[in-house]
mmCIF file of C-alpha atoms and ligand atoms in Angstrom:
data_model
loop_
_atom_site.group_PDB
_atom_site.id
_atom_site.type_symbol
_atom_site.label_atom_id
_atom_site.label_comp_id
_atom_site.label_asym_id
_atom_site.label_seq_id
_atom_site.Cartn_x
_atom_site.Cartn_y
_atom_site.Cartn_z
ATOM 1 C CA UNK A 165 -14.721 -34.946 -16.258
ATOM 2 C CA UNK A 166 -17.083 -32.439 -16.618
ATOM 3 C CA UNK A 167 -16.539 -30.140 -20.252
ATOM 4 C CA UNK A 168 -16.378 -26.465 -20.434
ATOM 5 C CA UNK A 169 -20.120 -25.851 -21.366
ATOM 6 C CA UNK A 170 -21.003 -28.138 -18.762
ATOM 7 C CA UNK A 171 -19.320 -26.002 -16.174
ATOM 8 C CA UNK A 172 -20.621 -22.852 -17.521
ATOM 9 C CA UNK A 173 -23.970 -24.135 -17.583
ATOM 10 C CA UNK A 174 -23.544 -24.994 -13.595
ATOM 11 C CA UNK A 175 -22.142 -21.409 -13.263
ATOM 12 C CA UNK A 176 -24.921 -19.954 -15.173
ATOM 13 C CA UNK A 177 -27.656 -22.124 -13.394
ATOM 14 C CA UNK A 178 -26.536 -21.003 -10.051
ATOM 15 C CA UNK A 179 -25.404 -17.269 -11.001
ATOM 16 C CA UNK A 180 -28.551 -14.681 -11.357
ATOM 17 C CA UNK A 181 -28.515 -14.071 -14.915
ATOM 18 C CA UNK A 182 -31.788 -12.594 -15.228
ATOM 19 C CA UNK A 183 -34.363 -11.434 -12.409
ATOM 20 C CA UNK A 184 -35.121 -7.690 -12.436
ATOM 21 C CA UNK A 185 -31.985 -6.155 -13.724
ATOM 22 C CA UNK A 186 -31.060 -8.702 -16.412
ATOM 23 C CA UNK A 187 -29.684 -8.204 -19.126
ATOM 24 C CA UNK A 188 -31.837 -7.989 -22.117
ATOM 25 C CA UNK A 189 -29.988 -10.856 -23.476
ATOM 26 C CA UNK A 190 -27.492 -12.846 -20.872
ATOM 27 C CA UNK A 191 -24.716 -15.812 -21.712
ATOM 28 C CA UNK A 192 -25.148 -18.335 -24.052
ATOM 29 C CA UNK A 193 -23.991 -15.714 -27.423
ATOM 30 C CA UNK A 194 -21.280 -14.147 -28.517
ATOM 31 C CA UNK A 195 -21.992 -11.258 -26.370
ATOM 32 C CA UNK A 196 -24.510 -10.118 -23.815
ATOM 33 C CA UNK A 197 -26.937 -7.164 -24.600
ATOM 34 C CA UNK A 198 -27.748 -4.114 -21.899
ATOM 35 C CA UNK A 199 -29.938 -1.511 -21.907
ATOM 36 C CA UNK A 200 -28.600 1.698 -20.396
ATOM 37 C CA UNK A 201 -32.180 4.140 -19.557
ATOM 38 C CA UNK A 202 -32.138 7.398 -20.673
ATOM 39 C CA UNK A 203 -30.582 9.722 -18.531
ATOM 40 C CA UNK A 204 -28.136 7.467 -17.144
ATOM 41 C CA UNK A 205 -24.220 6.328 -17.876
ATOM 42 C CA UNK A 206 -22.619 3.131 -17.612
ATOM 43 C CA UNK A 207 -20.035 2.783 -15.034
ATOM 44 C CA UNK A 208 -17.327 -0.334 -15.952
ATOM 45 C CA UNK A 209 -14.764 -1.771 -13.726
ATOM 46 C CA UNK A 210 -12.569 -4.838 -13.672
ATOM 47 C CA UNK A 211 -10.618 -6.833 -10.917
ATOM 48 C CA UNK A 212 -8.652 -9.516 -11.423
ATOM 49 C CA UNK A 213 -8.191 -11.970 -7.934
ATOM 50 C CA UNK A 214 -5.232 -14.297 -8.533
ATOM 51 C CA UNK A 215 -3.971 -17.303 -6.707
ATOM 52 C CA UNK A 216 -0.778 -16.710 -4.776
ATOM 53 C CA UNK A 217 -1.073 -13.462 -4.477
ATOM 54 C CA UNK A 218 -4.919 -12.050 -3.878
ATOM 55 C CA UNK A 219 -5.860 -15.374 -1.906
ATOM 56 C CA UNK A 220 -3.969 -18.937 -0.926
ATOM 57 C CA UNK A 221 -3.952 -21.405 -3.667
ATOM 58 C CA UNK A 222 -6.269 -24.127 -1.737
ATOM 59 C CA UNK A 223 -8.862 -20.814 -0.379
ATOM 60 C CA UNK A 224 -12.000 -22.010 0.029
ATOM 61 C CA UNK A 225 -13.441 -21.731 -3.432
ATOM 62 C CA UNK A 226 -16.989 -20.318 -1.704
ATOM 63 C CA UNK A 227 -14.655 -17.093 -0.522
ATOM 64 C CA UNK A 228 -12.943 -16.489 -3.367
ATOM 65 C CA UNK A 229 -16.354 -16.111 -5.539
ATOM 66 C CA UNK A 230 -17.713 -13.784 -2.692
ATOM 67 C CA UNK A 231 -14.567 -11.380 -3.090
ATOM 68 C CA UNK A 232 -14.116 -11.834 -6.093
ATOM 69 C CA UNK A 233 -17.251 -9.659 -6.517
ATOM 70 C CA UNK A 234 -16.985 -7.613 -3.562
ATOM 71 C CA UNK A 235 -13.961 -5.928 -4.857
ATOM 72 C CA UNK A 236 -15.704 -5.182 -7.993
ATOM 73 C CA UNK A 237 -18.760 -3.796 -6.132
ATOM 74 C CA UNK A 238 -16.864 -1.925 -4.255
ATOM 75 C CA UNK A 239 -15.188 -0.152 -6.979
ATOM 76 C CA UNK A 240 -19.233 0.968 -8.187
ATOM 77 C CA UNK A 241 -19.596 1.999 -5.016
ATOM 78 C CA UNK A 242 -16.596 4.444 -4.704
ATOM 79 C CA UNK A 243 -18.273 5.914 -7.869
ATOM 80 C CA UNK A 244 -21.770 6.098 -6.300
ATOM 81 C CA UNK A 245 -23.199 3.684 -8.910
ATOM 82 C CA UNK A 246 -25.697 1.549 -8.464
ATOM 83 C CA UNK A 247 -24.310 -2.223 -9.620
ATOM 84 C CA UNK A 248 -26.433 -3.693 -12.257
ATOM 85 C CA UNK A 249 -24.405 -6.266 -14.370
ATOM 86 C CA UNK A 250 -21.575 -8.651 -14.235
ATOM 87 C CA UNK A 251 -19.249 -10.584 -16.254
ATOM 88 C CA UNK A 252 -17.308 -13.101 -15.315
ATOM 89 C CA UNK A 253 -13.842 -15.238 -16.592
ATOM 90 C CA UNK A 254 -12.270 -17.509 -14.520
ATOM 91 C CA UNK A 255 -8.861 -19.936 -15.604
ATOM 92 C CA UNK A 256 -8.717 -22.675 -13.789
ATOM 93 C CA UNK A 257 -5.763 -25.067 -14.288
ATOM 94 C CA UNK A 258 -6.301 -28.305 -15.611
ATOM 95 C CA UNK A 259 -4.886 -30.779 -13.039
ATOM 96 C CA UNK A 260 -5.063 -30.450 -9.387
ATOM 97 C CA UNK A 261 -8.771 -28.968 -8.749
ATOM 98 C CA UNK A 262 -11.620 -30.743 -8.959
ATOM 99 C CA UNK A 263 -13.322 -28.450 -11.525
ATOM 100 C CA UNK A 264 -17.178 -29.100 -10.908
ATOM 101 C CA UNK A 265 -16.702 -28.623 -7.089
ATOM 102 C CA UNK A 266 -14.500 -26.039 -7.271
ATOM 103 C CA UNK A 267 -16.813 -23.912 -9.523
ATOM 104 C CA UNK A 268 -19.965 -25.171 -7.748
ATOM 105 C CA UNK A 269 -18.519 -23.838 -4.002
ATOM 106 C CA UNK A 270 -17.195 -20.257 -6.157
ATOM 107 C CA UNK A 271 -21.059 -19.955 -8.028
ATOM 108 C CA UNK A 272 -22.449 -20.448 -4.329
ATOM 109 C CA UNK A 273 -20.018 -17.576 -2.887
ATOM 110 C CA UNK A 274 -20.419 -15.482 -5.965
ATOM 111 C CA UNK A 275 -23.701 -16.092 -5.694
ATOM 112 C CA UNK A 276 -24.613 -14.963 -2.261
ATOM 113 C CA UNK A 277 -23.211 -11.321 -2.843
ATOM 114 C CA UNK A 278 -24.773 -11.496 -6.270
ATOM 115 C CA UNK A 279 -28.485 -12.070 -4.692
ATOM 116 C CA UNK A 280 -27.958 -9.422 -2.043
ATOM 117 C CA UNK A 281 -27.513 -6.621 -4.541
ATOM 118 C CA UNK A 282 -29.670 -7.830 -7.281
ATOM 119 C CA UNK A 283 -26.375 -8.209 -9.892
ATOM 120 C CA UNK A 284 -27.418 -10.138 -12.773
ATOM 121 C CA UNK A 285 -24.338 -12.257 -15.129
ATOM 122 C CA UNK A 286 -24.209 -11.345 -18.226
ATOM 123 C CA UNK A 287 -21.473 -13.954 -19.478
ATOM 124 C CA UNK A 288 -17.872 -14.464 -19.345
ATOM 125 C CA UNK A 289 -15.548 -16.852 -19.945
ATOM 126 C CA UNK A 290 -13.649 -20.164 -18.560
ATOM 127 C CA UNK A 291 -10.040 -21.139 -19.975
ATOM 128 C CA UNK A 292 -7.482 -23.348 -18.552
ATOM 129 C CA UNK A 293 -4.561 -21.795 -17.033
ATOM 130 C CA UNK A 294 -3.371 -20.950 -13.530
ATOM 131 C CA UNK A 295 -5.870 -20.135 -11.117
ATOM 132 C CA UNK A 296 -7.849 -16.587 -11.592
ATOM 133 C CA UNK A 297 -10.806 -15.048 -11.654
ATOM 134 C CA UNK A 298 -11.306 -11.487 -13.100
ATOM 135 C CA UNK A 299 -14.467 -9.947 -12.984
ATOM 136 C CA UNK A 300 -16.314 -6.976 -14.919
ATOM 137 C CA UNK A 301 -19.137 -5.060 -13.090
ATOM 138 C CA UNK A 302 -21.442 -2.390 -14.573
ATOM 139 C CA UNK A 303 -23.598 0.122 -12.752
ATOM 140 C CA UNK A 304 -25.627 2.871 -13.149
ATOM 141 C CA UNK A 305 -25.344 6.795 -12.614
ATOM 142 C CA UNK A 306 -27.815 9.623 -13.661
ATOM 143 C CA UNK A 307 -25.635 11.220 -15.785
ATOM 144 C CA UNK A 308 -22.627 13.459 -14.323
ATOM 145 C CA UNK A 309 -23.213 12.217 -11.001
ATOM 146 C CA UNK A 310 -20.317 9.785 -10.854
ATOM 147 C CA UNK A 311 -18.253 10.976 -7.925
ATOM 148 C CA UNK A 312 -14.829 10.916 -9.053
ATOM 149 C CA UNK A 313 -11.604 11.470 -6.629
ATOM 150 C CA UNK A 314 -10.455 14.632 -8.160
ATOM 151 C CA UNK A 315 -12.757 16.689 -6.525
ATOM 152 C CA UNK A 316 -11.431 17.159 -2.738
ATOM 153 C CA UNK A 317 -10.719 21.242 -1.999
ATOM 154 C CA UNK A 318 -8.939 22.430 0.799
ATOM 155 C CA UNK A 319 -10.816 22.474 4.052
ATOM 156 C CA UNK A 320 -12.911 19.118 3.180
ATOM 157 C CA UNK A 321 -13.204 16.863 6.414
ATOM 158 C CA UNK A 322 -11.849 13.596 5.195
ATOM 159 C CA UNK A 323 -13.852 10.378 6.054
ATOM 160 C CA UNK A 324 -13.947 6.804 6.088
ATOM 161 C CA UNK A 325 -16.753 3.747 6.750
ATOM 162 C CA UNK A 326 -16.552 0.726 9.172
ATOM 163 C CA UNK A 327 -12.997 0.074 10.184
ATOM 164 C CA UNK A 328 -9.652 -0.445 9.027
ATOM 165 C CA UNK A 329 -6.731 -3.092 9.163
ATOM 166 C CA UNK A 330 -8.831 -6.282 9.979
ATOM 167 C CA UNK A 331 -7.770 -7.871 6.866
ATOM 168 C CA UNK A 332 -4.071 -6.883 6.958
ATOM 169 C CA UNK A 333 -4.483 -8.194 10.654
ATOM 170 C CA UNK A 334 -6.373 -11.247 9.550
ATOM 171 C CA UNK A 335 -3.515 -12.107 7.169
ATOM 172 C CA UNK A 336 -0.605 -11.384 9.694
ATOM 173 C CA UNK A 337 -2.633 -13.823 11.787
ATOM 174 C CA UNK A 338 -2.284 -16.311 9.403
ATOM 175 C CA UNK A 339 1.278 -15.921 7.864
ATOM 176 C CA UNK A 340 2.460 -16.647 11.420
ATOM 177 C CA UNK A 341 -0.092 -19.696 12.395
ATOM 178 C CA UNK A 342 -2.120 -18.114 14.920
ATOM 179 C CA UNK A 343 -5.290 -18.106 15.413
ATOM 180 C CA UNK A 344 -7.540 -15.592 13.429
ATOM 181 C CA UNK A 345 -10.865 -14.327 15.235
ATOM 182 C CA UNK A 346 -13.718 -14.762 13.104
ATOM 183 C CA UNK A 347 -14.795 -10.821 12.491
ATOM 184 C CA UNK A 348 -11.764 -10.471 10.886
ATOM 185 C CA UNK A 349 -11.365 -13.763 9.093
ATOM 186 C CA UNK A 350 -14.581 -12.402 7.532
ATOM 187 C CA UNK A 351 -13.098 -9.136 6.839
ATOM 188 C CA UNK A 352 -10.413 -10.840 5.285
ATOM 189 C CA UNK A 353 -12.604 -13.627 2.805
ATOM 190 C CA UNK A 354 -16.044 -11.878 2.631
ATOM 191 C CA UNK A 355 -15.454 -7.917 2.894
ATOM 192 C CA UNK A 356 -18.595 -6.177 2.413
ATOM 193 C CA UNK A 357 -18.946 -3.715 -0.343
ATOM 194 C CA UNK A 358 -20.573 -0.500 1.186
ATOM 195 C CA UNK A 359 -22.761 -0.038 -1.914
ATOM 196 C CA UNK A 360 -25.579 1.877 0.006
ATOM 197 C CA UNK A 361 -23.212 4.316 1.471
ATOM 198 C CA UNK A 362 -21.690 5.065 -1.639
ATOM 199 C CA UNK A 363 -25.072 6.311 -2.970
ATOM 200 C CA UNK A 364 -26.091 7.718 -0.199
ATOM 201 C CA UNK A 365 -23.035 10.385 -0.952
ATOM 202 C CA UNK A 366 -24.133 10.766 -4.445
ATOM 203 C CA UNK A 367 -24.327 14.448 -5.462
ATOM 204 C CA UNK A 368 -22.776 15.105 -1.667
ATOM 205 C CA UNK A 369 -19.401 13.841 -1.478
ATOM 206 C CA UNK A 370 -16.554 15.810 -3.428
ATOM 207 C CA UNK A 371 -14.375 12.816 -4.364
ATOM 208 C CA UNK A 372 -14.173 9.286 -3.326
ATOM 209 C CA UNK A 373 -12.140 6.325 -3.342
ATOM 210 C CA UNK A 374 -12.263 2.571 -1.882
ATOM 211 C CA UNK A 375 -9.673 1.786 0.067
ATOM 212 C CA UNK A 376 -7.864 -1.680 -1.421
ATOM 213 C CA UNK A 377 -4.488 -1.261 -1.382
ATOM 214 C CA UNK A 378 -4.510 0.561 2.192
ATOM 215 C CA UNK A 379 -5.483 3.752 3.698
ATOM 216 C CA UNK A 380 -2.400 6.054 3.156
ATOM 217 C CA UNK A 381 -1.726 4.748 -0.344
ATOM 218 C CA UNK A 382 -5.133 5.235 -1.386
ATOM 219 C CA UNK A 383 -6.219 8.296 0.164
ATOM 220 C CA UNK A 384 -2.780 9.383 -2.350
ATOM 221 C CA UNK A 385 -4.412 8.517 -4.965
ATOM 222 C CA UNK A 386 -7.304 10.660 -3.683
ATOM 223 C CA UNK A 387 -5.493 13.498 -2.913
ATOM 224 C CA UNK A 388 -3.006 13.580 -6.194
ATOM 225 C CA UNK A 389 -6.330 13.634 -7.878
ATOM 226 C CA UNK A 390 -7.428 16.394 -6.551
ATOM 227 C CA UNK A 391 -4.204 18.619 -6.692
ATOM 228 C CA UNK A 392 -4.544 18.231 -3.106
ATOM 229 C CA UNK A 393 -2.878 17.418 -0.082
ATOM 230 C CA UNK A 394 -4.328 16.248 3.648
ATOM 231 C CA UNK A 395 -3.320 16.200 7.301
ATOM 232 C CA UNK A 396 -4.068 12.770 8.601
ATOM 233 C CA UNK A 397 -5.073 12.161 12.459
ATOM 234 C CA UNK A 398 -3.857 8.331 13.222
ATOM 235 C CA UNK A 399 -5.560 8.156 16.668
ATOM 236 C CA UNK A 400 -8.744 9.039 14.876
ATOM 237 C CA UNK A 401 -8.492 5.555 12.767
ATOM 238 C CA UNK A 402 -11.256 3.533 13.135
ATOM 239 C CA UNK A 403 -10.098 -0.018 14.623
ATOM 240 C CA UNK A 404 -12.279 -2.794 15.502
ATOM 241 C CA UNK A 405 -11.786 -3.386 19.734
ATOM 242 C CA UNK A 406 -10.812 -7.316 18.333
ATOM 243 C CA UNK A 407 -8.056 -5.737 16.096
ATOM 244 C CA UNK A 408 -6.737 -3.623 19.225
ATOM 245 C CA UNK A 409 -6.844 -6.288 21.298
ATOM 246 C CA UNK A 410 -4.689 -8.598 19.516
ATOM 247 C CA UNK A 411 -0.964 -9.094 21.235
ATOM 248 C CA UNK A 412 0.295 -8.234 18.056
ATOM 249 C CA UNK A 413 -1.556 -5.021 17.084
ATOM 250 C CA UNK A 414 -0.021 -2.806 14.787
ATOM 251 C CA UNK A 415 -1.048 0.531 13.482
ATOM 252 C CA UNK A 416 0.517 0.013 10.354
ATOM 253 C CA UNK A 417 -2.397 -2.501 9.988
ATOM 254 C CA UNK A 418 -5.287 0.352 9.561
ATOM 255 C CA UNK A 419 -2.854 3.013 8.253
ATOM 256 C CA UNK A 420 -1.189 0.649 5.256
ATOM 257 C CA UNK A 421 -2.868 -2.617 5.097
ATOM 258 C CA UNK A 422 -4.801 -3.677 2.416
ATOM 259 C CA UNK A 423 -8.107 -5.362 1.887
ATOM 260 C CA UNK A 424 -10.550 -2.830 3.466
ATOM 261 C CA UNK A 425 -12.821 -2.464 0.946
ATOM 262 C CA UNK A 426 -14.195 0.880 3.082
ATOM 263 C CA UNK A 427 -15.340 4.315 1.237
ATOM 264 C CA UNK A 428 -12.844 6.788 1.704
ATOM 265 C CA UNK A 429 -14.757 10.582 0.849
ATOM 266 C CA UNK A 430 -14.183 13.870 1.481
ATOM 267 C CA UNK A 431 -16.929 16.070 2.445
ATOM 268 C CA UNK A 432 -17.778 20.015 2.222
ATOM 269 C CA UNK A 433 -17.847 21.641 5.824
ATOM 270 C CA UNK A 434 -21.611 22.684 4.841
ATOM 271 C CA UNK A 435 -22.928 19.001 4.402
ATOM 272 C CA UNK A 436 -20.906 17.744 7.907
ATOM 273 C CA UNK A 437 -24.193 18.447 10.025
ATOM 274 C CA UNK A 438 -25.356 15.614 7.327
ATOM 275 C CA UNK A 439 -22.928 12.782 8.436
ATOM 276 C CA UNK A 440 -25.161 11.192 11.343
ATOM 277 C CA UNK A 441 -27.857 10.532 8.850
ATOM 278 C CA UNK A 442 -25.631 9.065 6.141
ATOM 279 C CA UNK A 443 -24.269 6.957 8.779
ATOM 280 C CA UNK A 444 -27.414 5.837 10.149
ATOM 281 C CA UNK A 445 -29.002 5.429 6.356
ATOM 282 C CA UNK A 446 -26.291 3.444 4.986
ATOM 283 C CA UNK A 447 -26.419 1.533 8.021
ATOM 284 C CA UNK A 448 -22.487 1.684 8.821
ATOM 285 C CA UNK A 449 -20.106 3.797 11.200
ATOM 286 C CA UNK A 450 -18.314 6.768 9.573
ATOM 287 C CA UNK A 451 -15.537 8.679 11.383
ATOM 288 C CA UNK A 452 -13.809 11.209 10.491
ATOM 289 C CA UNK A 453 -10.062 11.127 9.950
ATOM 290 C CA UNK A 454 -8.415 14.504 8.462
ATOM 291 C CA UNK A 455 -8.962 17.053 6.699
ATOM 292 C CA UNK A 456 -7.547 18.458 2.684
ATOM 293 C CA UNK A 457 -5.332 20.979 2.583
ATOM 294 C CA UNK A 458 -3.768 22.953 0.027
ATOM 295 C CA UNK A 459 -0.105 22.099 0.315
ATOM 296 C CA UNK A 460 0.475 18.877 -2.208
ATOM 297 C CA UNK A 461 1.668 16.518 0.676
ATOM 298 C CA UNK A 462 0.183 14.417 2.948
ATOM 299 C CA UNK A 463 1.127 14.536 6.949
ATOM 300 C CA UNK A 464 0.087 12.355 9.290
ATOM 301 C CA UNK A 465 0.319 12.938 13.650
ATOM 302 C CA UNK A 466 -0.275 11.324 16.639
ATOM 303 C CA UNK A 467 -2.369 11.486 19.541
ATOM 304 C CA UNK A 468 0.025 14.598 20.963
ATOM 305 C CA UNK A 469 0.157 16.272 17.625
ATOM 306 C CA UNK A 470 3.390 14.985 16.541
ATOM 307 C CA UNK A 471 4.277 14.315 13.236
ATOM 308 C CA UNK A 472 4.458 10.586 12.222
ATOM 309 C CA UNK A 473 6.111 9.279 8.733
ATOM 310 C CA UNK A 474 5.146 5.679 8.069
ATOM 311 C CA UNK A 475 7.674 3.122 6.648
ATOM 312 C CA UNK A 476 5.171 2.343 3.530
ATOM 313 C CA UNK A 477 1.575 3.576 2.056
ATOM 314 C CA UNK A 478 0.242 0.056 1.217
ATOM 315 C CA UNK A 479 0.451 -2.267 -1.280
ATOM 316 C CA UNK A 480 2.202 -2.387 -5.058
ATOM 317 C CA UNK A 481 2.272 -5.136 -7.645
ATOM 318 C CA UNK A 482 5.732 -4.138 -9.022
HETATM 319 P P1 LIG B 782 -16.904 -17.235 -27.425
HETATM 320 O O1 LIG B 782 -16.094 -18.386 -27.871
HETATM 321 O O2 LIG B 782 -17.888 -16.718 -28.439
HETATM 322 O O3 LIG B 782 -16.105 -16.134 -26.801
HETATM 323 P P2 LIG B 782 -17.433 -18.783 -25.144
HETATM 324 O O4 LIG B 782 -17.373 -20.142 -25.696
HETATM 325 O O5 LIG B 782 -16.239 -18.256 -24.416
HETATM 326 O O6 LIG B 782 -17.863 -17.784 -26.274
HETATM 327 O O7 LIG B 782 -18.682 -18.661 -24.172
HETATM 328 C C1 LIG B 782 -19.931 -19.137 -24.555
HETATM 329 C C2 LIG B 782 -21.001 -18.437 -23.762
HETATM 330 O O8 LIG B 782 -20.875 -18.789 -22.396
HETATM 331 C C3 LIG B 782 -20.922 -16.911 -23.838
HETATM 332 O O9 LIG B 782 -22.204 -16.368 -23.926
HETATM 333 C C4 LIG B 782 -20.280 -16.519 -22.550
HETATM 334 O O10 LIG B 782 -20.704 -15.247 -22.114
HETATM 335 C C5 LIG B 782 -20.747 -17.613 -21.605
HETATM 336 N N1 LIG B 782 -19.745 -17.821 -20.578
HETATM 337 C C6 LIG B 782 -18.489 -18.279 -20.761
HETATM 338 N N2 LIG B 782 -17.822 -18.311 -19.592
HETATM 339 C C7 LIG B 782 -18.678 -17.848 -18.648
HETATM 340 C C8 LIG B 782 -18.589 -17.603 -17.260
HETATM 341 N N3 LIG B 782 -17.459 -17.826 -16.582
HETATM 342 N N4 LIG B 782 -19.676 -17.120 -16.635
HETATM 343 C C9 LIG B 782 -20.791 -16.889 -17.312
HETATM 344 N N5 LIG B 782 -20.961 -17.080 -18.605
HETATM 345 C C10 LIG B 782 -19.914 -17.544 -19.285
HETATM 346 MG MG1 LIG B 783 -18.013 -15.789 -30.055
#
């Protein structure tokens, strides 16, 4: 049975730790050291995936290392920071898994996202325990250029990247043994941060959020922020033709699901002529969806302008 250095080592020989943005010293201490340049903040956040209730129990170990840092990433990227660093702690329980393939097949999936934007591990830790993995990331801003979600005004367009519901579809799919297409099984185990469109809306986006927990409940978030409120357009939702398609299509999938991991941003009406060429920079579609106003609620119509009030917003722990 392989020991707990053993299995760090195999984390830490498949993991970046170093390259171009390592850290200036990576695992194997107490503690890993980081240079932040001058000029620039540090910008921290932490997700925590668990079994049973972020992914199934026997996921495919690969997946669940690729999300597990997409989600993170895509947090930096709702803040327009550029991901540099990552820590990592995973508890694995002690019977059940084989541990050395389990955390080979996670390092490869972890790794894969890791490579493609240049994150570097700085350490972490391994305990026994039920299944979880909770990652740190840490990216870079030039100072007071973190876009925050307080910032919407009245009379910002709101807008959001790629589209919506595939993984709440994806998982509906699966809850009731059908068959899930593969763009949105992919959606659903391997969402793709949107890290280059979140700094592409550095210094041009009033606030921002990703959307996790789904669109309505998020865009709340948003909006409370701000000391706003919005009018929502639900035929102007962005759904994949595969999503519509489906027999089973619902648009409480786009409107409430979780798992997007899209940018949600509101924009001034003098940088909309600007849109096109964030799209086509960041390399993903961007639609927009509603606009802020200054009443503190949020309303939501149809196609014929008539008010529609959802059953939920999206997801809650408790
Ligand atoms: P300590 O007991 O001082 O907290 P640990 O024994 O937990 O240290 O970890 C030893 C070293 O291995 C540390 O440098 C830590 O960052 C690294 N490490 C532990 N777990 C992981 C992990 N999951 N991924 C990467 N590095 C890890
Ligand atoms: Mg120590």
């Amino acid at each position: 049975m392989a020991g707990e250095f053993a299995l760090i080592k195999r984390l830490c020989q498949q993991i970046p730790t170093w390259g171009n943005s390592g850290p200036d010293l990576g695992p194997g201490d107490d503690a890993a050291v980081v240079t932040v340049p001058e000029g620039q903040q540090l910008v921290v956040t932490t997700d925590t995936l668990n079994a049973g209730v972020h992914f199934f129990p026997d996921a495919d170990p690969a997946s669940v290392g690729y999300k597990s840092l997409a989600v993170n990433l895509s947090d930096l990227a709702a803040m327009a920071a550029l991901p540099r660093w990552v820590s990592l702690s995973i508890s694995l329980p002690v019977s059940g898994v084989d541990l050395q393939a389990w955390i080979d097949a996670f390092a490869d999936g972890f790794a894969q996202l890791a490579s493609q934007h240049q994150v570097a591990l700085t350490g972490g830790d391994l305990t026994s325990g039920p299944l979880s993995v909770s990652v740190t990331a840490m990216g870079l801003v030039p100072r007071g250029t973190a876009v925050q979600r307080s910032g919407a005004q009245p009379g910002d367009k709101i807008i959001v990247s790629g589209t919506l519901g595939d993984a709440a579809g994806a998982l509906q799919l699966m809850r009731t043994e059908q068959p899930v297409p593969e763009v949105l099984q992919r959606q659903l185990l391997r969402p793709q941060p949107q890290v280059s469109l979140g700094l592409a809306l550095r210094e041009v986006a009033s606030s921002m959020i990703d959307i996790s927990d789904g669109l309505l409940a998020d865009i709340g978030h948003l909006l409370t922020a701000s000391r706003c409120g919005g009018n929502l357009f639900v035929h102007q939702l962005p759904v994949s033709k595969t999503l519509k398609t489906l027999a089973d299509f619902d648009w409480s999938w786009p409107l409430t699901g979780g798992d997007d991991y899209q940018l949600c941003f509101t924009l001034a009406p003098r940088y909309m002529q600007r849109l096109t060429e964030i799209s086509n920079a960041a390399g993903v579609e961007l639609s927009v969806i509603g606009e802020v106003t200054a009443q503190r609620e949020i309303n939501c119509y149809g196609s014929q302008g008539e008010l529609i009030t959802p059953e939920a917003t999206g997801w809650t722990h408790f």
